[in-house]
Amino acid sequence: MNLFAATELHLPNAELELLAPWPDPLTADLWFRQLLEQTPWQQPQVQLYGRQFPVPRLVAWYGDAEASYRYSGLTHQPLAWTPLLAQIRARVVETAGQALNGVLLNYYRDGDDSMGWHSDDEAELGSNPLIASLSLGGTRRFDLRRKGQGRIEHSLWLEHGSLLVMRGPTQHHWQHQVAKTRSPCAPRLNLTFRLIRSPA
Ligand SMILES: O=C(O)CCC(=O)C(=O)O
Ligand SMILES: [Mn+2]
């Protein structure tokens, strides 16, 4: 049983809902500690302007065998679900009301780690993908802007034990980022659950 408040964000051409606390705080503490420890973190290189750069965070990709996924210009075979991640997925699926076959784990070690502007609009996610994004650990700011515009239109704080669900046309019209910050911030994990409809 999970009792949480759901806050809907009212942005045009978007469907966003922030659930918190999700899961309960004690479970969130446990998941955070165990995931930090158990995950074989990697720092892939991305190609930018003909040069290789390490992505500014650590990542891991888990999923069903068919859920190969492209990010940072590379195709990634999923690691097999651990018992813990399978348990978290089951809870997320129950809340989101949709099957999900893969999860990208991001580890932001400090304020220097970040994720640049993007939409989760890869072809293999199909149109109108549901993305369920679980935050654990340090609070970070999550910014939204309309595609083709520079100005941040909305920001929210993603706290320890919160689930942001993005649906409908959100990824067609909006981009999001987790910017670097000079404010001190604790290590943070984010798990974005996805449904890969056609493998990369
Ligand atoms: O860390 C976050 O909250 C965002 C992660 C994200 O946008 C992604 O994995 O696509
Ligand atoms: Mn994203």
Coordinates of C-alpha atoms and ligand atoms in Angstrom, one line a residue:
M1 CA 0.0 0.0 0.0
N2 CA 1.3 3.4 -0.9
L3 CA -0.3 6.6 0.2
F4 CA 0.9 9.6 -1.8
A5 CA -0.2 13.0 -2.9
A6 CA -0.4 13.6 -6.7
T7 CA 0.3 17.0 -8.1
E8 CA -0.7 17.7 -11.6
L9 CA 1.4 20.2 -13.6
H10 CA -0.6 22.3 -15.9
L11 CA 1.5 23.0 -19.0
P12 CA 0.1 23.2 -22.5
N13 CA 0.5 20.0 -24.6
A14 CA 1.9 18.1 -21.7
E15 CA 0.8 15.6 -19.1
L16 CA 2.9 15.6 -16.0
E17 CA 2.2 14.3 -12.5
L18 CA 4.4 14.4 -9.5
L19 CA 3.7 11.8 -6.8
A20 CA 5.2 12.1 -3.3
P21 CA 6.1 10.6 -1.1
W22 CA 6.7 7.7 -3.4
P23 CA 7.6 5.2 -2.0
D24 CA 7.4 5.7 1.7
P25 CA 10.5 7.4 3.2
L26 CA 12.0 4.3 4.9
T27 CA 11.7 2.2 1.7
A28 CA 13.2 5.1 -0.3
D29 CA 16.2 5.2 2.1
L30 CA 16.7 1.4 1.7
W31 CA 16.4 1.5 -2.2
F32 CA 18.8 4.4 -2.4
R33 CA 21.5 2.6 -0.3
Q34 CA 21.1 -0.7 -2.0
L35 CA 21.0 0.7 -5.6
L36 CA 24.1 2.9 -5.0
E37 CA 26.0 -0.2 -3.8
Q38 CA 24.7 -2.9 -6.1
T39 CA 24.8 -1.1 -9.5
P40 CA 27.8 -1.6 -11.9
W41 CA 28.0 2.1 -12.7
Q42 CA 29.5 3.1 -16.0
Q43 CA 30.5 6.4 -17.6
P44 CA 30.1 6.1 -21.3
Q45 CA 31.8 8.4 -23.8
V46 CA 29.7 10.5 -26.2
Q47 CA 30.9 12.0 -29.5
L48 CA 30.5 15.8 -29.7
Y49 CA 32.1 17.9 -32.4
G50 CA 34.3 15.0 -33.4
R51 CA 35.7 14.5 -29.9
Q52 CA 34.9 12.1 -27.2
F53 CA 33.6 13.2 -23.8
P54 CA 32.6 11.2 -20.8
V55 CA 28.9 11.8 -19.9
P56 CA 28.6 14.0 -16.8
R57 CA 27.1 11.3 -14.6
L58 CA 27.2 7.6 -14.1
V59 CA 24.6 5.3 -15.7
A60 CA 23.3 1.7 -16.0
W61 CA 20.6 0.2 -18.3
Y62 CA 18.5 -2.7 -17.1
G63 CA 15.6 -4.4 -18.9
D64 CA 13.9 -7.4 -20.5
A65 CA 16.2 -9.1 -23.0
E66 CA 14.5 -7.4 -26.0
A67 CA 14.8 -3.9 -24.6
S68 CA 18.0 -2.8 -26.2
Y69 CA 18.2 1.0 -26.1
R70 CA 20.1 3.8 -27.7
Y71 CA 21.3 6.7 -25.7
S72 CA 24.4 8.9 -26.0
G73 CA 24.7 7.6 -29.6
L74 CA 25.3 4.0 -28.6
T75 CA 23.2 0.8 -28.5
H76 CA 23.1 -0.7 -25.0
Q77 CA 22.1 -4.3 -24.2
P78 CA 20.2 -4.4 -21.0
L79 CA 21.5 -5.9 -17.8
A80 CA 19.1 -8.5 -16.3
W81 CA 16.7 -7.3 -13.7
T82 CA 18.0 -7.7 -10.1
P83 CA 15.5 -8.8 -7.5
L84 CA 15.4 -5.2 -6.1
L85 CA 14.9 -3.6 -9.5
A86 CA 12.2 -6.1 -10.4
Q87 CA 10.4 -5.2 -7.2
I88 CA 10.7 -1.5 -7.9
R89 CA 9.5 -2.0 -11.4
A90 CA 6.4 -3.9 -10.2
R91 CA 5.5 -1.0 -7.9
V92 CA 6.1 1.6 -10.6
V93 CA 4.0 -0.4 -13.1
E94 CA 1.2 -0.7 -10.6
T95 CA 1.2 3.1 -10.0
A96 CA 1.7 4.1 -13.6
G97 CA -0.8 1.6 -15.0
Q98 CA 1.3 0.6 -17.9
A99 CA 3.9 -2.1 -18.8
L100 CA 7.5 -1.0 -18.6
N101 CA 10.4 -3.1 -19.9
G102 CA 13.5 -1.1 -19.2
V103 CA 15.0 1.4 -16.7
L104 CA 17.9 3.8 -17.1
L105 CA 19.7 4.5 -13.8
N106 CA 21.4 7.9 -13.5
Y107 CA 23.8 8.6 -10.6
Y108 CA 24.5 12.4 -10.1
R109 CA 27.5 12.3 -7.7
D110 CA 27.4 16.0 -7.0
G111 CA 26.4 19.4 -8.5
D112 CA 28.9 18.9 -11.4
D113 CA 26.9 15.9 -12.6
S114 CA 24.0 16.8 -14.9
M115 CA 21.8 15.9 -17.9
G116 CA 21.5 18.3 -20.8
W117 CA 18.3 19.4 -22.6
H118 CA 16.6 16.6 -24.3
S119 CA 13.2 14.9 -24.9
D120 CA 12.7 11.2 -24.4
D121 CA 11.4 10.9 -27.9
E122 CA 13.6 8.1 -29.4
A123 CA 11.8 6.1 -32.1
E124 CA 11.9 2.9 -30.1
L125 CA 9.6 4.5 -27.4
G126 CA 6.8 5.0 -29.9
S127 CA 4.6 8.1 -30.0
N128 CA 3.3 9.5 -26.7
P129 CA 5.6 7.4 -24.4
L130 CA 5.0 7.1 -20.7
I131 CA 8.2 7.8 -18.7
A132 CA 8.1 7.2 -15.0
S133 CA 11.0 8.8 -13.2
L134 CA 11.9 7.9 -9.6
S135 CA 14.2 10.2 -7.6
L136 CA 16.2 9.1 -4.6
G137 CA 18.8 10.9 -2.6
G138 CA 19.7 14.6 -2.9
T139 CA 17.1 17.0 -4.3
R140 CA 17.8 18.4 -7.8
R141 CA 16.0 21.0 -9.9
F142 CA 14.2 19.6 -13.0
D143 CA 13.6 22.3 -15.7
L144 CA 11.2 22.2 -18.6
R145 CA 11.2 24.3 -21.8
R146 CA 9.2 24.2 -25.0
K147 CA 11.1 22.7 -28.0
G148 CA 12.8 25.3 -30.0
Q149 CA 12.8 27.8 -27.1
G150 CA 15.6 28.7 -24.8
R151 CA 13.6 30.0 -21.8
I152 CA 12.9 27.7 -18.9
E153 CA 9.2 27.8 -18.5
H154 CA 8.8 25.6 -15.4
S155 CA 11.0 24.1 -12.8
L156 CA 10.3 21.5 -10.1
W157 CA 12.3 20.1 -7.3
L158 CA 12.7 16.4 -7.4
E159 CA 13.0 15.2 -3.9
H160 CA 14.1 11.9 -2.3
G161 CA 11.2 9.5 -2.7
S162 CA 9.2 11.1 -5.6
L163 CA 7.8 9.7 -8.8
L164 CA 7.4 12.0 -11.8
V165 CA 5.1 10.5 -14.5
M166 CA 5.2 12.1 -18.0
R167 CA 2.7 11.0 -20.6
G168 CA 0.8 11.9 -23.7
P169 CA 2.3 14.5 -26.0
T170 CA 4.8 15.8 -23.4
Q171 CA 8.0 14.5 -25.2
H172 CA 6.8 16.0 -28.6
H173 CA 6.5 19.5 -27.3
W174 CA 8.8 19.8 -24.3
Q175 CA 12.5 19.3 -23.3
H176 CA 13.9 18.7 -19.8
Q177 CA 17.2 19.0 -18.1
V178 CA 18.9 18.6 -14.8
A179 CA 21.5 21.4 -14.8
K180 CA 24.8 21.6 -13.0
T181 CA 24.6 23.6 -9.8
R182 CA 27.1 25.3 -7.5
S183 CA 24.8 24.9 -4.5
P184 CA 26.0 22.0 -2.4
C185 CA 23.9 18.9 -3.2
A186 CA 23.9 15.3 -1.9
P187 CA 24.4 12.4 -4.3
R188 CA 21.2 11.6 -6.2
L189 CA 19.8 8.6 -8.1
N190 CA 17.2 8.8 -10.8
L191 CA 15.5 5.8 -12.4
T192 CA 13.5 6.4 -15.6
F193 CA 11.3 3.5 -16.4
R194 CA 10.4 3.1 -20.1
L195 CA 8.6 0.8 -22.5
I196 CA 10.8 -0.1 -25.5
R197 CA 8.3 -0.9 -28.2
S198 CA 10.7 -1.7 -31.1
P199 CA 14.2 -2.6 -30.0
A200 CA 17.1 -0.4 -31.3
Ligands
LIG1 O1 17.5 12.8 -13.5 C1 16.4 13.2 -13.9 O2 15.5 13.6 -13.2 C2 16.1 13.2 -15.4 C3 16.6 12.0 -16.1 C4 16.2 11.9 -17.5 O3 15.7 12.9 -18.0 C5 16.4 10.8 -18.3 O4 17.0 9.8 -17.9 O5 16.0 10.8 -19.5
MN2 MN 14.7 12.4 -20.0

